[in-house]
Amino acid sequence: MELEGGIVQAIGHTPLIRLSRLFKDQPFEVYGKMEWMNPGGSAKDRPALFMLREAIRRGEVTSESVIVESSSGNLAISLAQLCRYLGLRFICVVDPRTTQQHLQIIRSFHGEIDLVSVPDEATGEFLPARIRRVAELVSQIPNAYWTNQYGSPDNALAHSETTMREIGEQLGKVDYLFCGVSSCGTIRGCMEYIRSRGWSTQIVAVDAEGSVIFGGEKGSRKFPGLGAGITPGLHRHDVADKVIYVSDRDCVEGCRALVREEAVLAGASSGGVISAIRRLSESIPPGAICAAILPDRGERYLNTVYNDEWVGREIGYTPSN
């Protein structure tokens, strides 16, 4: 069994465009990595491909395997798509924050949904409860295999070998990299590529208010895919030079600004990244080259980020556009 050809060939080599209108008054340049143009709609296509391909190479995944993973949505879509291509059964453990759009796409790829509706009693977080449910499924289902995005080195390797390499090939040594964090696979892989080349790039982790990844105070978060209720196994203390915390409102405002100025309809994490750049703008020196990873598509957030009624009810403010 091989994971090659077909839709697999469309993963990676996403466009890198200058956000010249959004940051037109700034003395530095910002380039957005359009990860939502992967066939599965997000940056998670890359680790999904690497984790499955390497597991197949090691003989851990065969034609009889059942793939199981915990995901807030995007990785589940990526795995569902690739498992459909391979003809493998896929089960995704999700929680109530996963959007209906994500769930519908997963099911369209014949992925199965296992909903964890009660958070972990000790932490009050859904992620530990989801991981516990994954362990139960793996123990109960013959030939079940957990890809484990939170601890798999192949998650980070995907971004070292592809995402950051592509940015480097197009821009050379960048001065700043802005990257949202959740499993820490993207930022870990990008950091390893940057450090292996001796670049002086300032790596800025964009985390959600309420996330504990970098020791922040635990709190509620409206959007999946940014932040985490536990510290992932791929986290390292030196994975970032600076951490910027963004609120749910920051995510919405950043998304709305991307649409207004650049006609880019991106997901909530992308809005958080844009807001982080704006917040740090006064300290970015003239002439600096900044790369920003924009992780997923905005269509999955039409009922939240881009819905004025929802934003007013759930976040408590009225968007201006």
mmCIF file of C-alpha atoms in Angstrom:
data_model
loop_
_atom_site.group_PDB
_atom_site.id
_atom_site.type_symbol
_atom_site.label_atom_id
_atom_site.label_comp_id
_atom_site.label_asym_id
_atom_site.label_seq_id
_atom_site.Cartn_x
_atom_site.Cartn_y
_atom_site.Cartn_z
ATOM 1 C CA MET A 1 0.000 0.000 0.000
ATOM 2 C CA GLU A 2 1.357 3.405 -1.011
ATOM 3 C CA LEU A 3 0.162 6.931 -0.329
ATOM 4 C CA GLU A 4 1.140 8.491 -3.625
ATOM 5 C CA GLY A 5 -0.431 10.031 -6.732
ATOM 6 C CA GLY A 6 -3.959 11.349 -7.132
ATOM 7 C CA ILE A 7 -5.121 13.933 -4.603
ATOM 8 C CA VAL A 8 -1.892 13.418 -2.634
ATOM 9 C CA GLN A 9 0.010 15.283 -5.324
ATOM 10 C CA ALA A 10 -1.976 18.451 -4.585
ATOM 11 C CA ILE A 11 -0.769 18.701 -0.973
ATOM 12 C CA GLY A 12 1.787 21.419 -0.309
ATOM 13 C CA HIS A 13 3.378 24.099 -2.505
ATOM 14 C CA THR A 14 0.671 26.539 -1.445
ATOM 15 C CA PRO A 15 0.925 30.169 -2.627
ATOM 16 C CA LEU A 16 2.831 32.751 -0.636
ATOM 17 C CA ILE A 17 1.371 36.194 -1.283
ATOM 18 C CA ARG A 18 2.326 39.637 -0.062
ATOM 19 C CA LEU A 19 -0.377 41.244 2.079
ATOM 20 C CA SER A 20 0.419 44.649 0.626
ATOM 21 C CA ARG A 21 -2.973 46.264 1.235
ATOM 22 C CA LEU A 22 -3.515 45.100 4.808
ATOM 23 C CA PHE A 23 -0.090 46.406 5.854
ATOM 24 C CA LYS A 24 0.295 49.207 3.295
ATOM 25 C CA ASP A 25 1.172 51.818 5.930
ATOM 26 C CA GLN A 26 3.902 49.710 7.534
ATOM 27 C CA PRO A 27 7.639 49.913 6.734
ATOM 28 C CA PHE A 28 7.943 46.102 6.731
ATOM 29 C CA GLU A 29 6.588 43.415 4.396
ATOM 30 C CA VAL A 30 4.194 40.617 5.338
ATOM 31 C CA TYR A 31 3.726 37.468 3.262
ATOM 32 C CA GLY A 32 0.847 35.090 3.938
ATOM 33 C CA LYS A 33 1.288 31.354 3.393
ATOM 34 C CA MET A 34 -2.090 30.311 1.965
ATOM 35 C CA GLU A 35 -2.401 26.921 3.672
ATOM 36 C CA TRP A 36 -6.153 26.873 3.104
ATOM 37 C CA MET A 37 -5.383 26.144 -0.555
ATOM 38 C CA ASN A 38 -4.338 22.589 0.288
ATOM 39 C CA PRO A 39 -6.950 20.122 -1.070
ATOM 40 C CA GLY A 40 -8.270 19.357 2.415
ATOM 41 C CA GLY A 41 -8.533 23.073 3.117
ATOM 42 C CA SER A 42 -5.860 23.495 5.776
ATOM 43 C CA ALA A 43 -2.234 23.151 6.857
ATOM 44 C CA LYS A 44 -3.200 19.833 8.479
ATOM 45 C CA ASP A 45 -2.995 18.097 5.097
ATOM 46 C CA ARG A 46 0.779 18.098 5.505
ATOM 47 C CA PRO A 47 1.081 16.227 8.831
ATOM 48 C CA ALA A 48 -1.792 13.918 7.878
ATOM 49 C CA LEU A 49 0.185 12.878 4.811
ATOM 50 C CA PHE A 50 3.490 12.521 6.671
ATOM 51 C CA MET A 51 2.045 10.624 9.632
ATOM 52 C CA LEU A 52 0.198 8.135 7.428
ATOM 53 C CA ARG A 53 2.980 7.733 4.874
ATOM 54 C CA GLU A 54 5.641 7.093 7.514
ATOM 55 C CA ALA A 55 3.362 4.697 9.420
ATOM 56 C CA ILE A 56 2.828 2.746 6.191
ATOM 57 C CA ARG A 57 6.583 2.697 5.524
ATOM 58 C CA ARG A 58 7.237 1.326 9.032
ATOM 59 C CA GLY A 59 4.569 -1.331 8.590
ATOM 60 C CA GLU A 60 2.399 0.125 11.374
ATOM 61 C CA VAL A 61 -0.472 0.867 8.988
ATOM 62 C CA THR A 62 -1.691 -1.743 6.506
ATOM 63 C CA SER A 63 -4.756 -2.253 4.343
ATOM 64 C CA GLU A 64 -6.480 -3.741 7.417
ATOM 65 C CA SER A 65 -5.847 -0.742 9.681
ATOM 66 C CA VAL A 66 -8.475 1.498 11.260
ATOM 67 C CA ILE A 67 -7.145 5.023 11.758
ATOM 68 C CA VAL A 68 -8.204 6.835 14.933
ATOM 69 C CA GLU A 69 -7.409 10.421 15.881
ATOM 70 C CA SER A 70 -8.534 13.211 18.198
ATOM 71 C CA SER A 71 -9.068 16.486 16.371
ATOM 72 C CA SER A 72 -10.890 19.795 16.654
ATOM 73 C CA GLY A 73 -11.722 19.500 12.960
ATOM 74 C CA ASN A 74 -9.077 20.277 10.360
ATOM 75 C CA LEU A 75 -6.755 17.304 10.879
ATOM 76 C CA ALA A 76 -9.805 15.082 10.902
ATOM 77 C CA ILE A 77 -10.793 16.365 7.461
ATOM 78 C CA SER A 78 -7.265 15.800 6.154
ATOM 79 C CA LEU A 79 -7.091 12.262 7.553
ATOM 80 C CA ALA A 80 -10.613 11.458 6.353
ATOM 81 C CA GLN A 81 -9.684 12.501 2.831
ATOM 82 C CA LEU A 82 -6.469 10.463 2.754
ATOM 83 C CA CYS A 83 -8.075 7.446 4.412
ATOM 84 C CA ARG A 84 -10.838 7.542 1.784
ATOM 85 C CA TYR A 85 -8.134 7.586 -0.893
ATOM 86 C CA LEU A 86 -6.464 4.567 0.738
ATOM 87 C CA GLY A 87 -9.749 2.777 1.380
ATOM 88 C CA LEU A 88 -9.208 2.770 5.154
ATOM 89 C CA ARG A 89 -11.782 3.205 7.883
ATOM 90 C CA PHE A 90 -11.304 6.439 9.859
ATOM 91 C CA ILE A 91 -12.761 7.419 13.233
ATOM 92 C CA CYS A 92 -12.397 10.929 14.578
ATOM 93 C CA VAL A 93 -12.931 11.833 18.230
ATOM 94 C CA VAL A 94 -14.282 15.384 18.484
ATOM 95 C CA ASP A 95 -15.924 17.612 21.091
ATOM 96 C CA PRO A 96 -18.832 20.102 20.945
ATOM 97 C CA ARG A 97 -16.629 22.992 19.745
ATOM 98 C CA THR A 98 -16.091 21.317 16.358
ATOM 99 C CA THR A 99 -18.197 23.225 13.833
ATOM 100 C CA GLN A 100 -21.055 21.625 11.931
ATOM 101 C CA GLN A 101 -19.274 22.447 8.689
ATOM 102 C CA HIS A 102 -16.212 20.459 9.808
ATOM 103 C CA LEU A 103 -18.405 17.521 10.827
ATOM 104 C CA GLN A 104 -20.251 17.530 7.505
ATOM 105 C CA ILE A 105 -17.001 17.497 5.537
ATOM 106 C CA ILE A 106 -15.582 14.630 7.630
ATOM 107 C CA ARG A 107 -18.732 12.587 7.022
ATOM 108 C CA SER A 108 -18.622 13.412 3.305
ATOM 109 C CA PHE A 109 -15.256 11.639 3.165
ATOM 110 C CA HIS A 110 -16.906 8.654 4.948
ATOM 111 C CA GLY A 111 -15.180 9.488 8.219
ATOM 112 C CA GLU A 112 -16.928 8.377 11.412
ATOM 113 C CA ILE A 113 -17.599 10.816 14.264
ATOM 114 C CA ASP A 114 -17.154 9.877 17.918
ATOM 115 C CA LEU A 115 -18.361 12.819 20.030
ATOM 116 C CA VAL A 116 -17.008 13.394 23.538
ATOM 117 C CA SER A 117 -19.621 15.603 25.191
ATOM 118 C CA VAL A 118 -18.280 15.680 28.769
ATOM 119 C CA PRO A 119 -14.920 17.373 29.543
ATOM 120 C CA ASP A 120 -12.195 15.799 31.627
ATOM 121 C CA GLU A 121 -13.231 15.959 35.291
ATOM 122 C CA ALA A 122 -9.786 16.865 36.633
ATOM 123 C CA THR A 123 -8.978 19.674 34.196
ATOM 124 C CA GLY A 124 -12.360 20.751 32.845
ATOM 125 C CA GLU A 125 -10.886 20.428 29.344
ATOM 126 C CA PHE A 126 -12.132 18.343 26.439
ATOM 127 C CA LEU A 127 -8.714 17.410 25.032
ATOM 128 C CA PRO A 128 -7.733 14.965 27.834
ATOM 129 C CA ALA A 129 -11.184 13.395 27.562
ATOM 130 C CA ARG A 130 -10.778 13.032 23.793
ATOM 131 C CA ILE A 131 -7.382 11.408 24.151
ATOM 132 C CA ARG A 132 -8.759 9.007 26.743
ATOM 133 C CA ARG A 133 -11.537 8.068 24.322
ATOM 134 C CA VAL A 134 -8.967 7.454 21.581
ATOM 135 C CA ALA A 135 -7.169 5.021 23.894
ATOM 136 C CA GLU A 136 -10.443 3.206 24.523
ATOM 137 C CA LEU A 137 -11.168 2.872 20.807
ATOM 138 C CA VAL A 138 -7.647 1.665 20.038
ATOM 139 C CA SER A 139 -7.948 -1.010 22.712
ATOM 140 C CA GLN A 140 -11.376 -2.129 21.501
ATOM 141 C CA ILE A 141 -11.022 -2.113 17.700
ATOM 142 C CA PRO A 142 -8.814 -4.706 15.964
ATOM 143 C CA ASN A 143 -5.968 -3.179 13.908
ATOM 144 C CA ALA A 144 -6.707 0.317 15.217
ATOM 145 C CA TYR A 145 -3.887 2.848 14.844
ATOM 146 C CA TRP A 146 -3.612 6.264 16.534
ATOM 147 C CA THR A 147 -1.725 8.793 14.415
ATOM 148 C CA ASN A 148 -1.220 10.946 17.571
ATOM 149 C CA GLN A 149 -0.798 14.454 16.231
ATOM 150 C CA TYR A 150 0.135 15.692 19.721
ATOM 151 C CA GLY A 151 3.271 13.578 20.018
ATOM 152 C CA SER A 152 4.250 12.270 16.591
ATOM 153 C CA PRO A 153 7.614 13.574 15.325
ATOM 154 C CA ASP A 154 6.184 13.178 11.816
ATOM 155 C CA ASN A 155 3.767 16.045 12.553
ATOM 156 C CA ALA A 156 6.666 18.443 13.043
ATOM 157 C CA LEU A 157 8.727 16.836 10.260
ATOM 158 C CA ALA A 158 5.976 17.640 7.775
ATOM 159 C CA HIS A 159 6.448 21.362 8.387
ATOM 160 C CA SER A 160 10.229 21.221 8.544
ATOM 161 C CA GLU A 161 10.411 19.361 5.246
ATOM 162 C CA THR A 162 7.677 21.277 3.418
ATOM 163 C CA THR A 163 6.025 24.373 4.939
ATOM 164 C CA MET A 164 9.110 26.232 6.151
ATOM 165 C CA ARG A 165 11.265 24.900 3.347
ATOM 166 C CA GLU A 166 8.819 26.374 0.821
ATOM 167 C CA ILE A 167 8.837 29.728 2.622
ATOM 168 C CA GLY A 168 12.639 29.731 2.697
ATOM 169 C CA GLU A 169 12.922 28.852 -0.974
ATOM 170 C CA GLN A 170 10.720 31.803 -1.915
ATOM 171 C CA LEU A 171 11.754 34.463 0.602
ATOM 172 C CA GLY A 172 15.151 33.348 1.838
ATOM 173 C CA LYS A 173 15.923 34.084 5.493
ATOM 174 C CA VAL A 174 12.855 35.743 6.957
ATOM 175 C CA ASP A 175 13.101 38.151 9.878
ATOM 176 C CA TYR A 176 9.824 37.115 11.543
ATOM 177 C CA LEU A 177 7.630 34.045 11.428
ATOM 178 C CA PHE A 178 4.093 34.291 12.855
ATOM 179 C CA CYS A 179 2.518 30.930 13.562
ATOM 180 C CA GLY A 180 -0.628 29.885 15.421
ATOM 181 C CA VAL A 181 -0.198 27.036 17.913
ATOM 182 C CA SER A 182 -2.280 24.059 18.991
ATOM 183 C CA SER A 183 -0.565 20.664 18.667
ATOM 184 C CA CYS A 184 2.708 22.630 18.195
ATOM 185 C CA GLY A 185 3.548 20.538 15.133
ATOM 186 C CA THR A 186 3.707 23.494 12.745
ATOM 187 C CA ILE A 187 5.774 25.785 14.925
ATOM 188 C CA ARG A 188 8.069 22.960 16.072
ATOM 189 C CA GLY A 189 8.830 21.911 12.498
ATOM 190 C CA CYS A 190 9.342 25.480 11.310
ATOM 191 C CA MET A 191 11.605 26.185 14.297
ATOM 192 C CA GLU A 192 13.754 23.146 13.555
ATOM 193 C CA TYR A 193 14.187 24.195 9.929
ATOM 194 C CA ILE A 194 15.054 27.773 10.916
ATOM 195 C CA ARG A 195 17.501 26.819 13.661
ATOM 196 C CA SER A 196 19.216 24.164 11.532
ATOM 197 C CA ARG A 197 20.184 26.922 9.103
ATOM 198 C CA GLY A 198 21.371 29.335 11.736
ATOM 199 C CA TRP A 199 18.819 31.993 10.820
ATOM 200 C CA SER A 200 18.161 34.797 13.282
ATOM 201 C CA THR A 201 14.418 34.666 12.555
ATOM 202 C CA GLN A 202 12.182 35.794 15.408
ATOM 203 C CA ILE A 203 9.563 33.059 15.824
ATOM 204 C CA VAL A 204 6.286 34.437 17.177
ATOM 205 C CA ALA A 205 3.801 31.926 18.573
ATOM 206 C CA VAL A 206 0.202 33.106 18.331
ATOM 207 C CA ASP A 207 -1.758 31.453 21.124
ATOM 208 C CA ALA A 208 -5.352 31.828 22.254
ATOM 209 C CA GLU A 209 -6.316 33.541 25.480
ATOM 210 C CA GLY A 210 -7.345 30.699 27.763
ATOM 211 C CA SER A 211 -4.737 28.290 26.367
ATOM 212 C CA VAL A 212 -2.157 26.728 28.707
ATOM 213 C CA ILE A 213 0.468 25.737 26.109
ATOM 214 C CA PHE A 214 2.946 28.389 27.260
ATOM 215 C CA GLY A 215 1.754 28.548 30.855
ATOM 216 C CA GLY A 216 -1.141 30.918 30.273
ATOM 217 C CA GLU A 217 -4.155 31.056 32.525
ATOM 218 C CA LYS A 218 -6.762 28.495 31.550
ATOM 219 C CA GLY A 219 -10.025 29.885 30.207
ATOM 220 C CA SER A 220 -12.802 29.283 27.707
ATOM 221 C CA ARG A 221 -12.173 29.575 23.971
ATOM 222 C CA LYS A 222 -14.816 29.823 21.274
ATOM 223 C CA PHE A 223 -12.798 28.676 18.272
ATOM 224 C CA PRO A 224 -11.251 25.263 17.634
ATOM 225 C CA GLY A 225 -7.735 24.889 16.283
ATOM 226 C CA LEU A 226 -5.956 27.633 18.233
ATOM 227 C CA GLY A 227 -4.579 26.979 21.716
ATOM 228 C CA ALA A 228 -4.902 23.868 23.879
ATOM 229 C CA GLY A 229 -6.048 22.881 27.342
ATOM 230 C CA ILE A 230 -2.883 20.845 27.973
ATOM 231 C CA THR A 231 0.752 21.207 26.950
ATOM 232 C CA PRO A 232 1.251 19.019 23.848
ATOM 233 C CA GLY A 233 4.095 16.532 23.658
ATOM 234 C CA LEU A 234 5.612 18.407 20.706
ATOM 235 C CA HIS A 235 5.971 21.609 22.738
ATOM 236 C CA ARG A 236 9.474 22.762 23.680
ATOM 237 C CA HIS A 237 10.388 25.700 25.863
ATOM 238 C CA ASP A 238 12.482 27.191 23.050
ATOM 239 C CA VAL A 239 9.970 26.626 20.259
ATOM 240 C CA ALA A 240 9.220 30.374 20.067
ATOM 241 C CA ASP A 241 11.026 33.616 20.825
ATOM 242 C CA LYS A 242 7.818 35.450 21.697
ATOM 243 C CA VAL A 243 4.240 34.494 22.518
ATOM 244 C CA ILE A 244 1.302 36.729 21.604
ATOM 245 C CA TYR A 245 -2.088 35.897 23.104
ATOM 246 C CA VAL A 246 -5.152 36.740 21.040
ATOM 247 C CA SER A 247 -8.801 36.852 22.075
ATOM 248 C CA ASP A 248 -11.795 35.478 20.212
ATOM 249 C CA ARG A 249 -12.568 39.055 19.196
ATOM 250 C CA ASP A 250 -9.014 39.466 17.837
ATOM 251 C CA CYS A 251 -9.578 36.406 15.658
ATOM 252 C CA VAL A 252 -12.826 37.796 14.272
ATOM 253 C CA GLU A 253 -11.371 41.255 13.629
ATOM 254 C CA GLY A 254 -8.295 39.808 11.919
ATOM 255 C CA CYS A 255 -10.453 37.648 9.662
ATOM 256 C CA ARG A 256 -12.708 40.546 8.754
ATOM 257 C CA ALA A 257 -9.664 42.692 7.947
ATOM 258 C CA LEU A 258 -8.263 39.989 5.658
ATOM 259 C CA VAL A 259 -11.501 39.936 3.700
ATOM 260 C CA ARG A 260 -11.883 43.713 3.614
ATOM 261 C CA GLU A 261 -8.330 44.504 2.478
ATOM 262 C CA GLU A 262 -7.074 41.385 0.691
ATOM 263 C CA ALA A 263 -10.256 39.497 -0.334
ATOM 264 C CA VAL A 264 -8.948 36.475 1.572
ATOM 265 C CA LEU A 265 -11.622 34.425 3.364
ATOM 266 C CA ALA A 266 -9.660 32.564 6.038
ATOM 267 C CA GLY A 267 -10.399 30.750 9.294
ATOM 268 C CA ALA A 268 -10.314 31.957 12.871
ATOM 269 C CA SER A 269 -6.657 31.080 13.518
ATOM 270 C CA SER A 270 -5.606 33.172 10.538
ATOM 271 C CA GLY A 271 -7.423 36.145 12.027
ATOM 272 C CA GLY A 272 -5.508 35.624 15.250
ATOM 273 C CA VAL A 273 -2.219 35.650 13.357
ATOM 274 C CA ILE A 274 -3.116 38.901 11.591
ATOM 275 C CA SER A 275 -4.078 40.536 14.892
ATOM 276 C CA ALA A 276 -0.763 39.430 16.422
ATOM 277 C CA ILE A 277 1.195 41.077 13.610
ATOM 278 C CA ARG A 278 -0.763 44.295 14.084
ATOM 279 C CA ARG A 279 -0.104 44.263 17.815
ATOM 280 C CA LEU A 280 3.629 43.779 17.311
ATOM 281 C CA SER A 281 3.886 46.207 14.376
ATOM 282 C CA GLU A 282 5.489 49.078 16.272
ATOM 283 C CA SER A 283 8.450 46.911 17.259
ATOM 284 C CA ILE A 284 9.056 45.376 13.811
ATOM 285 C CA PRO A 285 11.954 47.267 12.189
ATOM 286 C CA PRO A 286 11.714 48.902 8.748
ATOM 287 C CA GLY A 287 12.589 46.580 5.886
ATOM 288 C CA ALA A 288 11.828 43.420 7.854
ATOM 289 C CA ILE A 289 10.424 40.432 5.988
ATOM 290 C CA CYS A 290 7.614 38.681 7.869
ATOM 291 C CA ALA A 291 6.006 35.347 7.018
ATOM 292 C CA ALA A 292 2.565 34.514 8.392
ATOM 293 C CA ILE A 293 1.071 31.026 8.194
ATOM 294 C CA LEU A 294 -2.676 31.266 7.455
ATOM 295 C CA PRO A 295 -3.917 27.785 8.374
ATOM 296 C CA ASP A 296 -7.409 27.189 7.022
ATOM 297 C CA ARG A 297 -10.425 28.239 4.960
ATOM 298 C CA GLY A 298 -13.074 30.651 6.089
ATOM 299 C CA GLU A 299 -16.040 28.715 4.697
ATOM 300 C CA ARG A 300 -15.909 26.525 7.800
ATOM 301 C CA TYR A 301 -16.606 29.590 9.944
ATOM 302 C CA LEU A 302 -19.507 31.142 8.051
ATOM 303 C CA ASN A 303 -21.822 30.478 10.983
ATOM 304 C CA THR A 304 -19.391 31.914 13.542
ATOM 305 C CA VAL A 305 -16.607 34.317 12.526
ATOM 306 C CA TYR A 306 -18.552 35.704 9.558
ATOM 307 C CA ASN A 307 -21.979 35.698 11.200
ATOM 308 C CA ASP A 308 -22.737 39.073 12.804
ATOM 309 C CA GLU A 309 -25.529 37.672 14.955
ATOM 310 C CA TRP A 310 -23.307 34.896 16.334
ATOM 311 C CA VAL A 311 -20.434 37.297 17.008
ATOM 312 C CA GLY A 312 -22.733 39.656 18.869
ATOM 313 C CA ARG A 313 -24.277 36.869 20.940
ATOM 314 C CA GLU A 314 -21.155 34.799 21.705
ATOM 315 C CA ILE A 315 -18.376 37.388 21.772
ATOM 316 C CA GLY A 316 -20.324 40.475 22.733
ATOM 317 C CA TYR A 317 -19.568 43.065 20.097
ATOM 318 C CA THR A 318 -20.985 44.208 16.777
ATOM 319 C CA PRO A 319 -18.545 43.898 13.852
ATOM 320 C CA SER A 320 -18.152 46.990 11.743
ATOM 321 C CA ASN A 321 -18.023 44.999 8.515
#
